[in-house]
Short mmCIF file of C-alpha atoms in Angstrom, two decimals:
data_model
loop_
_atom_site.label_atom_id
_atom_site.label_comp_id
_atom_site.label_asym_id
_atom_site.label_seq_id
_atom_site.Cartn_x
_atom_site.Cartn_y
_atom_site.Cartn_z
CA MET A 1 109.01 102.06 74.32
CA SER A 2 106.81 105.11 74.61
CA ASP A 3 108.26 108.41 72.87
CA THR A 4 107.20 110.08 75.83
CA PRO A 5 107.72 107.66 78.58
CA PHE A 6 106.64 109.75 81.31
CA GLY A 7 103.53 110.83 79.67
CA PHE A 8 104.06 114.45 80.14
CA GLY A 9 102.99 117.34 78.14
CA LEU A 10 100.24 115.30 76.00
CA PRO A 11 98.41 117.98 73.64
CA PRO A 12 94.86 118.73 74.20
CA GLU A 13 92.15 117.70 71.54
CA GLU A 14 91.29 120.08 68.89
CA PRO A 15 88.26 122.05 69.86
CA ASP A 16 84.98 120.83 68.17
CA ASP A 17 84.21 124.34 66.64
CA GLY A 18 87.56 124.44 64.56
CA ASP A 19 89.22 127.78 64.30
CA GLU A 20 86.51 129.68 66.04
CA GLY A 21 87.07 127.34 69.07
CA LYS A 22 90.69 127.96 69.25
CA LYS A 23 90.02 131.66 69.22
CA LYS A 24 87.88 131.23 72.24
CA ASP A 25 90.32 128.75 73.85
CA GLN A 26 93.06 131.52 73.53
CA GLN A 27 91.00 134.26 74.90
CA SER A 28 90.02 131.93 77.95
CA GLY A 29 93.66 131.20 78.93
CA GLY A 30 93.92 127.89 77.34
CA GLY A 31 96.69 126.25 75.41
CA GLN A 32 100.37 126.84 75.90
CA GLY A 33 100.61 130.53 74.88
CA PRO A 34 101.46 133.14 77.27
CA ALA A 35 98.00 132.89 78.97
CA ASN A 36 99.54 129.24 80.05
CA PRO A 37 102.61 130.30 81.95
CA PHE A 38 103.22 126.94 83.45
CA GLY A 39 102.85 124.61 80.40
CA PHE A 40 101.79 121.50 82.04
CA GLY A 41 100.41 120.25 78.79
CA GLY A 42 96.92 118.59 77.91
CA LEU A 43 96.15 117.16 81.34
CA PRO A 44 93.71 114.17 81.24
CA GLY A 45 90.38 114.76 82.61
CA ALA A 46 87.43 112.48 83.21
CA GLY A 47 87.27 111.43 79.59
CA GLY A 48 91.03 110.30 79.54
CA PHE A 49 93.87 112.24 77.95
CA GLY A 50 92.91 115.57 76.42
CA GLY A 51 89.54 115.44 78.09
CA PRO A 52 87.98 118.21 80.48
CA GLY A 53 90.70 120.02 82.01
CA ALA A 54 93.14 119.75 78.83
CA ASP A 55 92.40 123.42 77.89
CA ASN A 56 92.90 124.76 81.52
CA PRO A 57 96.37 123.60 82.81
CA PHE A 58 95.33 124.24 86.36
CA ALA A 59 91.83 122.44 86.13
CA ALA A 60 93.39 119.23 87.54
CA MET A 61 94.93 120.90 90.48
CA PHE A 62 92.43 123.65 91.22
CA GLY A 63 89.18 122.79 89.54
CA SER A 64 87.22 125.52 87.63
CA LEU A 65 89.07 128.93 88.08
CA ASN A 66 86.43 131.24 88.84
CA PRO A 67 87.09 134.48 90.84
CA THR A 68 86.31 132.89 94.06
CA ASP A 69 88.82 130.09 93.35
CA LEU A 70 91.62 132.39 92.85
CA GLY A 71 92.89 132.55 96.52
CA ALA A 72 92.97 128.86 96.95
CA ALA A 73 94.54 128.47 93.53
CA PHE A 74 97.64 130.80 94.08
CA GLN A 75 97.94 129.27 97.73
CA GLN A 76 98.03 125.74 96.08
CA LEU A 77 100.52 127.35 93.55
CA GLY A 78 102.77 128.48 96.56
CA GLN A 79 102.79 125.27 97.97
CA MET A 80 103.91 123.61 94.76
CA LEU A 81 106.81 125.81 94.23
CA SER A 82 108.01 125.75 97.92
CA TYR A 83 107.64 122.13 97.80
CA GLU A 84 111.00 120.51 99.36
CA GLY A 85 110.16 116.87 99.74
CA GLY A 86 111.22 113.73 97.53
CA PRO A 87 111.41 113.52 93.81
CA VAL A 88 107.49 113.36 93.52
CA ASN A 89 105.09 115.80 95.10
CA TRP A 90 102.73 112.87 96.63
CA ASP A 91 100.46 115.32 98.29
CA MET A 92 99.55 116.84 94.73
CA ALA A 93 99.46 113.31 93.09
CA LYS A 94 96.88 112.16 95.75
CA GLN A 95 94.75 115.24 95.45
CA ILE A 96 94.70 115.12 91.64
CA ALA A 97 94.10 111.48 91.83
CA ARG A 98 90.88 112.07 94.20
CA GLN A 99 89.80 114.92 92.03
CA THR A 100 90.11 112.84 88.82
CA VAL A 101 87.98 109.93 90.34
CA SER A 102 85.37 112.40 91.40
CA GLN A 103 84.85 113.59 87.93
CA GLY A 104 83.80 110.03 86.80
CA THR A 105 84.89 107.90 83.83
CA SER A 106 84.30 108.78 80.21
CA ASP A 107 81.10 106.76 80.18
CA GLY A 108 79.58 108.81 82.88
CA VAL A 109 79.90 106.36 85.58
CA LYS A 110 80.57 108.04 88.89
CA ASP A 111 82.33 106.78 91.85
CA ALA A 112 79.93 105.85 95.03
CA SER A 113 80.37 104.82 98.30
CA VAL A 114 80.02 100.90 98.80
CA GLY A 115 76.96 99.87 100.46
CA PRO A 116 76.49 96.89 103.08
CA ALA A 117 74.81 94.65 100.43
CA GLU A 118 77.95 95.10 98.14
CA ARG A 119 80.39 94.40 100.92
CA THR A 120 78.60 91.64 101.87
CA ALA A 121 78.73 90.11 98.40
CA VAL A 122 82.35 90.78 97.90
CA GLU A 123 83.23 88.84 101.17
CA GLU A 124 80.97 85.80 100.11
CA ALA A 125 82.73 85.79 96.67
CA VAL A 126 86.25 85.85 98.07
CA ARG A 127 85.34 83.19 100.59
CA LEU A 128 83.96 80.78 97.95
CA ALA A 129 86.81 81.63 95.62
CA ASP A 130 89.29 80.48 98.30
CA LEU A 131 87.49 77.31 98.86
CA TRP A 132 87.68 76.68 95.03
CA LEU A 133 91.26 77.41 94.89
CA ASP A 134 92.19 74.81 97.36
CA ASP A 135 91.77 72.19 94.61
CA ALA A 136 93.87 74.06 92.17
CA THR A 137 97.09 75.00 94.09
CA SER A 138 99.10 73.81 96.86
CA LEU A 139 99.66 77.36 98.16
CA PRO A 140 97.11 78.08 101.30
CA SER A 141 94.77 80.93 101.29
CA GLY A 142 96.42 84.32 101.48
CA ALA A 143 93.68 86.65 102.26
CA GLY A 144 93.30 87.32 105.79
CA SER A 145 90.24 89.71 104.98
CA SER A 146 88.43 90.84 102.07
CA VAL A 147 87.15 94.36 101.43
CA ALA A 148 85.10 96.43 98.84
CA TRP A 149 86.38 99.50 97.74
CA SER A 150 85.18 102.60 96.14
CA ARG A 151 87.60 104.10 93.56
CA ALA A 152 88.67 106.63 95.91
CA GLU A 153 89.46 104.11 98.68
CA TRP A 154 91.58 102.27 95.76
CA VAL A 155 93.75 105.51 95.23
CA GLU A 156 94.16 105.82 98.96
CA ALA A 157 95.36 102.28 99.57
CA THR A 158 97.68 102.08 96.71
CA LEU A 159 99.45 105.29 96.69
CA PRO A 160 102.28 103.78 98.99
CA ALA A 161 102.98 101.02 96.21
CA TRP A 162 102.94 103.80 93.48
CA LYS A 163 105.46 105.76 95.70
CA GLU A 164 107.71 102.65 95.74
CA LEU A 165 107.30 101.94 91.93
CA VAL A 166 107.91 105.69 90.79
CA ASP A 167 110.28 107.34 93.08
CA PRO A 168 113.34 105.43 91.47
CA VAL A 169 112.65 106.94 88.24
CA ALA A 170 111.82 110.54 89.53
CA GLU A 171 114.80 110.45 91.65
CA ARG A 172 117.02 109.92 88.65
CA VAL A 173 115.65 113.18 87.01
CA GLY A 174 115.97 115.13 90.38
CA THR A 175 119.76 113.89 90.55
CA ALA A 176 120.39 115.02 87.01
CA MET A 177 118.93 118.49 87.49
CA GLY A 178 121.63 118.95 90.47
CA ASP A 179 124.40 117.57 88.54
CA VAL A 180 124.36 119.31 85.19
CA LEU A 181 125.95 122.51 86.77
CA PRO A 182 129.79 122.50 87.45
CA GLU A 183 130.31 122.01 91.34
CA GLU A 184 131.61 125.53 91.80
CA MET A 185 128.29 126.95 90.30
CA GLN A 186 125.84 124.85 92.30
CA ALA A 187 126.07 126.92 95.44
CA MET A 188 125.21 130.18 93.64
CA ALA A 189 122.43 128.28 91.69
CA GLY A 190 120.91 126.65 94.83
CA PRO A 191 117.59 128.58 94.73
CA LEU A 192 117.40 127.87 90.91
CA ILE A 193 117.79 124.30 91.40
CA GLY A 194 115.64 124.21 94.22
CA MET A 195 112.70 125.54 91.93
CA MET A 196 113.41 123.17 89.16
CA ARG A 197 113.19 120.28 91.62
CA SER A 198 110.06 121.66 92.99
CA MET A 199 108.53 122.05 89.58
CA GLY A 200 109.98 118.45 88.78
CA GLY A 201 108.31 117.19 91.62
CA ALA A 202 105.10 119.26 90.72
CA MET A 203 104.97 117.70 87.21
CA PHE A 204 105.54 114.22 88.29
CA GLY A 205 102.93 114.68 90.97
CA THR A 206 100.50 115.90 88.44
CA GLN A 207 101.06 113.22 85.80
CA ILE A 208 100.99 110.45 88.39
CA GLY A 209 97.91 111.81 89.87
CA GLN A 210 96.08 111.81 86.74
CA ALA A 211 97.47 108.29 85.74
CA VAL A 212 96.45 106.76 88.98
CA GLY A 213 92.91 108.58 88.98
CA VAL A 214 92.24 107.30 85.57
CA LEU A 215 93.32 103.77 86.38
CA ALA A 216 91.22 103.80 89.62
CA GLY A 217 88.08 104.01 87.09
CA GLU A 218 88.75 100.84 85.39
CA VAL A 219 90.67 98.30 87.79
CA VAL A 220 88.40 95.86 89.31
CA GLY A 221 90.90 94.79 92.36
CA SER A 222 94.14 95.53 93.94
CA THR A 223 96.39 93.26 91.70
CA ASP A 224 95.21 94.11 88.13
CA ILE A 225 98.80 94.93 86.97
CA GLY A 226 100.29 91.80 88.58
CA LEU A 227 101.83 93.73 91.45
CA PRO A 228 100.50 93.77 95.06
CA LEU A 229 99.37 97.29 95.21
CA GLY A 230 97.24 97.10 98.35
CA PRO A 231 97.88 96.11 101.87
CA ALA A 232 99.34 92.55 102.29
CA GLY A 233 96.91 89.90 103.06
CA LYS A 234 93.64 92.01 102.04
CA ALA A 235 91.83 90.86 98.93
CA ALA A 236 89.99 93.83 97.45
CA LEU A 237 87.42 94.34 94.69
CA LEU A 238 85.69 97.55 93.42
CA PRO A 239 82.01 96.76 93.03
CA VAL A 240 81.55 99.95 90.55
CA ASN A 241 84.00 98.72 88.17
CA ILE A 242 82.94 95.20 88.17
CA GLU A 243 79.64 96.36 87.38
CA THR A 244 80.85 98.24 84.39
CA PHE A 245 83.30 95.27 83.43
CA GLY A 246 80.39 92.76 83.23
CA LYS A 247 77.79 95.14 81.79
CA ASP A 248 77.62 93.89 78.00
CA LEU A 249 79.41 90.46 78.58
CA GLY A 250 75.86 88.58 78.84
CA VAL A 251 77.19 86.78 81.96
CA PRO A 252 75.31 86.94 85.25
CA LYS A 253 76.85 89.67 87.73
CA GLU A 254 77.51 87.23 90.35
CA GLU A 255 79.43 84.79 88.08
CA VAL A 256 81.52 87.85 87.11
CA ARG A 257 82.17 88.94 90.67
CA LEU A 258 83.13 85.44 91.48
CA TYR A 259 85.56 84.97 88.58
CA LEU A 260 87.25 88.16 89.46
CA ALA A 261 87.30 87.28 93.05
CA LEU A 262 89.11 84.10 92.04
CA ARG A 263 91.91 85.98 90.37
CA GLU A 264 92.27 88.37 93.34
CA ALA A 265 92.37 85.51 95.86
CA ALA A 266 94.92 83.84 93.72
CA HIS A 267 97.11 86.72 93.50
CA GLN A 268 96.95 87.12 97.37
CA ARG A 269 98.07 83.35 97.91
CA LEU A 270 101.03 83.93 95.57
CA PHE A 271 102.16 87.04 97.29
CA ALA A 272 101.55 85.71 100.84
CA HIS A 273 103.25 82.44 100.63
CA VAL A 274 106.22 83.43 98.27
CA PRO A 275 107.61 86.16 100.19
CA TRP A 276 110.45 86.84 98.08
CA LEU A 277 108.19 87.65 95.27
CA ARG A 278 107.30 91.30 96.14
CA SER A 279 110.82 92.38 96.65
CA HIS A 280 111.81 90.62 93.34
CA LEU A 281 109.17 92.24 91.45
CA PHE A 282 109.79 95.84 92.79
CA GLY A 283 113.52 95.14 92.73
CA ALA A 284 113.02 94.53 88.76
CA VAL A 285 111.22 97.67 88.47
CA ASP A 286 113.94 99.55 90.30
CA GLY A 287 116.74 97.79 88.22
CA TYR A 288 115.08 98.88 85.12
CA ALA A 289 114.63 102.40 86.50
CA ARG A 290 118.34 102.45 87.10
CA GLY A 291 119.09 102.05 83.46
CA ILE A 292 117.02 105.28 82.45
CA LYS A 293 119.50 107.70 81.38
CA VAL A 294 118.97 111.47 81.30
CA ASP A 295 120.18 113.47 78.20
CA THR A 296 122.31 115.76 80.31
CA ALA A 297 123.41 117.84 77.11
CA LYS A 298 119.64 118.77 76.63
CA LEU A 299 119.24 119.28 80.32
CA GLU A 300 122.29 121.69 80.50
CA ASP A 301 120.74 123.66 77.83
CA VAL A 302 117.48 124.04 79.76
CA VAL A 303 119.54 124.94 82.91
CA GLY A 304 121.66 127.56 81.35
CA GLN A 305 118.83 129.26 79.47
CA PHE A 306 116.21 128.46 82.48
CA ASP A 307 113.94 131.53 83.17
CA PRO A 308 111.88 131.37 86.44
CA GLN A 309 109.36 133.24 84.88
CA ASN A 310 109.19 130.59 82.16
CA PRO A 311 109.26 127.37 83.93
CA GLU A 312 107.49 125.50 81.02
CA GLN A 313 110.90 124.91 79.64
CA LEU A 314 111.28 121.91 81.95
CA GLN A 315 107.87 120.76 80.58
CA ASP A 316 109.21 120.96 77.22
CA ALA A 317 112.27 118.98 78.02
CA LEU A 318 110.09 116.30 79.28
CA GLN A 319 108.14 116.30 76.06
CA GLN A 320 111.12 116.00 73.97
CA GLY A 321 112.10 112.54 75.16
CA MET A 322 114.85 113.68 77.58
CA PHE A 323 114.55 110.40 79.53
CA GLN A 324 115.09 107.03 77.59
CA PRO A 325 116.27 103.64 78.56
CA GLU A 326 119.90 103.04 77.87
CA ASP A 327 120.54 100.55 74.84
CA THR A 328 122.78 98.44 76.87
CA PRO A 329 122.89 94.62 77.71
CA GLU A 330 122.12 95.43 81.31
CA GLN A 331 119.25 97.53 80.57
CA LYS A 332 117.99 94.82 78.24
CA ALA A 333 118.45 92.31 80.84
CA ALA A 334 116.61 94.42 83.31
CA LEU A 335 113.72 94.85 80.99
CA ALA A 336 113.52 91.02 80.31
CA ARG A 337 113.74 90.25 83.86
CA LEU A 338 110.72 92.61 84.69
CA GLU A 339 108.78 91.31 81.85
CA THR A 340 109.18 87.93 82.50
CA ALA A 341 108.55 88.05 86.24
CA LEU A 342 105.14 89.78 85.67
CA ALA A 343 104.32 87.29 82.82
CA LEU A 344 104.91 84.51 85.41
CA VAL A 345 102.63 85.98 87.95
CA GLU A 346 99.84 86.62 85.43
CA GLY A 347 100.30 83.34 83.74
CA TRP A 348 100.23 81.29 87.01
CA VAL A 349 97.09 83.16 88.18
CA ASP A 350 95.40 82.75 84.77
CA ALA A 351 96.16 78.79 84.83
CA VAL A 352 95.14 78.44 88.39
CA VAL A 353 91.94 80.44 88.07
CA HIS A 354 90.99 78.46 84.92
CA ALA A 355 91.55 75.16 86.45
CA ALA A 356 89.29 76.42 89.56
CA ALA A 357 86.66 77.96 87.58
CA LYS A 358 86.23 75.70 84.42
CA PRO A 359 84.27 72.74 86.07
CA ARG A 360 82.15 75.30 88.28
CA LEU A 361 81.28 78.35 85.88
CA SER A 362 79.63 77.99 82.60
CA SER A 363 81.16 81.39 81.72
CA ALA A 364 84.72 80.60 82.70
CA ASP A 365 86.03 80.32 79.17
CA ALA A 366 84.46 83.62 77.88
CA LEU A 367 85.50 85.64 80.83
CA ARG A 368 88.91 84.37 80.74
CA GLU A 369 89.22 85.28 77.00
CA THR A 370 87.66 88.62 77.77
CA LEU A 371 90.43 89.48 80.51
CA ARG A 372 93.12 88.24 78.10
CA ARG A 373 91.95 90.46 75.27
CA ARG A 374 91.75 93.44 77.74
CA ARG A 375 95.39 92.97 78.56
CA ALA A 376 96.45 92.20 74.99
CA SER A 377 94.75 95.35 73.60
CA GLY A 378 96.99 97.61 75.80
CA GLY A 379 94.42 98.36 78.47
CA PRO A 380 94.62 100.69 81.35
CA ALA A 381 97.20 98.73 83.33
CA GLU A 382 99.73 98.80 80.46
CA GLN A 383 99.02 102.56 79.50
CA THR A 384 99.62 103.49 83.07
CA PHE A 385 102.65 101.60 83.45
CA ALA A 386 104.25 103.08 80.26
CA THR A 387 103.25 106.52 81.87
CA LEU A 388 104.72 105.88 85.04
CA ILE A 389 108.11 104.11 84.46
CA GLY A 390 108.32 104.28 80.72
CA LEU A 391 107.68 100.45 80.32
CA GLU A 392 105.05 98.96 77.85
CA LEU A 393 104.63 95.38 78.76
CA ARG A 394 104.29 92.75 75.90
CA PRO A 395 101.04 90.81 76.27
CA ARG A 396 102.35 88.00 74.24
CA ARG A 397 104.14 86.82 77.38
CA LEU A 398 101.18 86.29 79.44
CA ARG A 399 99.70 83.60 76.99
CA ASP A 400 103.09 81.94 76.79
CA ALA A 401 103.24 81.84 80.71
CA SER A 402 99.92 80.49 81.23
CA ARG A 403 100.38 77.73 78.77
CA LEU A 404 103.77 76.92 80.58
CA TRP A 405 102.19 76.68 83.92
CA ALA A 406 99.23 74.45 82.45
CA SER A 407 101.81 72.40 80.92
CA LEU A 408 103.85 72.01 84.20
CA THR A 409 100.54 71.01 85.72
CA ASP A 410 99.96 68.15 83.58
CA ALA A 411 103.40 66.96 83.72
CA ARG A 412 104.33 67.46 87.30
CA GLY A 413 101.01 67.79 89.19
CA VAL A 414 99.89 70.74 91.31
CA ASP A 415 102.69 70.32 93.99
CA GLY A 416 105.48 69.92 91.43
CA ARG A 417 104.28 73.34 89.35
CA ASP A 418 104.03 75.33 92.61
CA ALA A 419 107.32 74.10 93.92
CA LEU A 420 109.11 76.15 91.43
CA TRP A 421 108.11 79.49 93.48
CA ALA A 422 110.55 78.13 96.33
CA HIS A 423 113.39 80.05 94.83
CA PRO A 424 113.67 82.58 91.82
CA ASP A 425 116.29 80.67 90.39
CA MET A 426 114.05 77.95 89.85
CA LEU A 427 111.49 79.68 87.84
CA PRO A 428 111.44 79.75 83.87
CA THR A 429 113.22 82.37 82.25
CA ALA A 430 112.49 84.39 79.11
CA THR A 431 113.91 82.08 76.90
CA ASP A 432 111.93 79.11 78.53
CA LEU A 433 108.82 81.53 77.73
CA ASP A 434 109.71 81.10 74.10
CA ASP A 435 109.51 77.44 74.39
CA PRO A 436 107.49 76.56 77.10
CA ASP A 437 106.94 72.86 75.91
CA GLY A 438 111.00 72.56 76.10
CA PHE A 439 110.95 73.64 79.69
CA VAL A 440 108.51 71.22 80.86
CA HIS A 441 109.85 68.13 79.02
CA ARG A 442 113.54 69.22 79.28
CA GLU A 443 115.71 66.65 81.14
CA GLN A 444 116.24 68.04 84.51
CA MET A 445 117.41 66.94 87.88
CA ASP A 446 115.16 64.68 90.20
CA PHE A 447 112.89 67.30 91.62
CA SER A 448 111.90 64.95 94.51
CA GLU A 449 115.59 65.03 95.40
CA LEU A 450 115.78 68.69 95.20
CA ASP A 451 112.43 69.18 97.22
CA LYS A 452 114.13 67.17 99.94
CA MET A 453 117.35 69.00 99.88
CA LEU A 454 115.43 72.29 100.08
CA GLY A 455 113.08 70.94 102.97
CA GLU A 456 116.37 69.87 104.77
CA ALA A 457 118.08 73.25 104.35
CA ALA A 458 115.04 75.04 105.73
CA GLY A 459 114.81 72.72 108.56
CA GLY A 460 111.56 71.28 107.49
CA SER A 461 110.55 67.62 107.75
CA THR A 462 108.02 67.18 104.91
CA GLY A 463 110.58 66.94 102.34
CA LYS A 464 108.77 69.89 100.36
CA PRO A 465 110.24 73.29 99.87
CA ASP A 466 109.35 75.83 102.48
CA LEU A 467 107.96 78.63 100.82
CA THR A 468 107.58 80.65 103.98
CA LYS A 469 111.34 81.19 103.66
CA ASP A 470 112.73 84.18 101.84
CA PRO A 471 115.77 83.04 99.60
CA GLU A 472 116.58 86.44 98.58
CA LYS A 473 116.87 87.60 102.12
CA ASP A 474 118.68 84.50 103.40
CA ASP A 475 121.10 85.09 100.19
CA ASP A 476 121.80 88.68 101.53
CA ASP A 477 122.63 87.39 105.25
CA LYS A 478 125.13 85.05 103.88
#
C-alpha cells in the first residue's frame, strides 16, 4: 500500500544547480515556503512527478504566471475556493488533464489529431481482430464501432468512468471534514468547513487531473487497466501511443496495432456480453473505498488550528497518511475481491488473445511478454490506480489467472471456459488463483447439467447459460 495513497504532496526534484538553484527557486516563489501559500506540493508536469510545473504550484492549473496571466489566475483561484460541487472538482481535473496532455510526454512526444489514414487503419485492425476472436471465444463481438483517439480525446471519453471510481474515496474525505466538529459548532463553522471542502475538492481535482493526463500519454486503448473506461461498445485505440509502444520492439507496426486491437476487442466482448461484470468491478472498487478510514484525531487537530490564510495545512495532512485502509477482515476481503476480479478479466483477455494471435502473428509471443512485463513492472496503470484509490495491484495475479483460463480451455473447451462468466459465483476465487490446476481438475458438479438448469431458468432453449442476463440485478429484484 502506498504511504501516500492519494499521491498528494509529492516533493519536487532537487534543482540541477544545487544550492544556487534552490536560492533562485525561492526567489521565484517555488517550493513550500511563504511564496507558495497553497502548498499543492510537487505537481507532476510533462515529465511525470516532479517535472515541469513542480516548482510552481499553480503551473498545472494556470500555466506560466507572467503578468498578463494574473487576472485569469486569480479568477481561476476564486472559482476553486467557491466550488460547491461534489467531493472532486472535476472541472479542474479535466482542465489540468488537458493541459498535462498538451505538454507532451517525457520522451518529447506531443499529442496530435488523428488523421483519416490512422482512423482507417484502426477500424480495419479492430474488424480483423474480431474475426480472429470468433475462433477463440464463444462470446460474440462487443464492439459496435471502433474509433482512433488522440490523448485529449481519451481524457474526455474516460473522465465519467474516473468520476465513478474516485468519488467514493473522495466522498469519505469530505464527510470526515464535516464530522470532526461537534454538532453544535458545525453551524458556526459552516464557512470554514465549506472552504475546507472546496480546497479538498480542488486538491483531489488537481491530483486526479495530473494522474489522468499522465496516463493518457501511455495507454494504448480504453481498457488498459482492465476496466471499461470508455463508452460501451466502442473499441478505441490511440495511434500516437501505439507508435511509441512499438518503437523499439523490432515488430512491424501493423502487427503491433493488430495485437493491441485484439486485446481491445476481447475486452469489449467480455464487458458487452457479461452485463453484471462492470457493476461487479466498480462495486468492488466502491467496497474497497468504503474501508478507507480517516484519522479523525489528526483531522480534528487540523480543523482546530485551521487558518484560512494558511490552507496548505490540509495538504500537509494528506501528505502525512491521514487516509489508510482499515486492517479488518472486511477490508481485506474487499481488496481480495477487487484484485481477483481484475486479474480474472486480464487473465481471460490474455489467454483468449494469445489463442487467437499465436497461429497468425509471428510476433505474438514477444508482444504478449512485453505487455506482461509492462504490467509487472508497475506501469502507468498500476501507478495511477495507487494514486487515485490507494490501491496497488499485484501483477502476480495476472499470470496465475491467465494460466487458469488456458487450463480451463484445455479441460473444458472454449464454451465450458466462457460459461463460467454466467454468474459471479461461478468464477474462480483468490484461493483458486493460488492453485489454478486444482480448480481446473477439482471434482465438481456436471457442468452440462448446470448449464441446462441456468438455461431453463433464463427461459432459453439452448441449454447454455444466457450471458445476456444480469444475475446481480436479478438477485436484487428478488
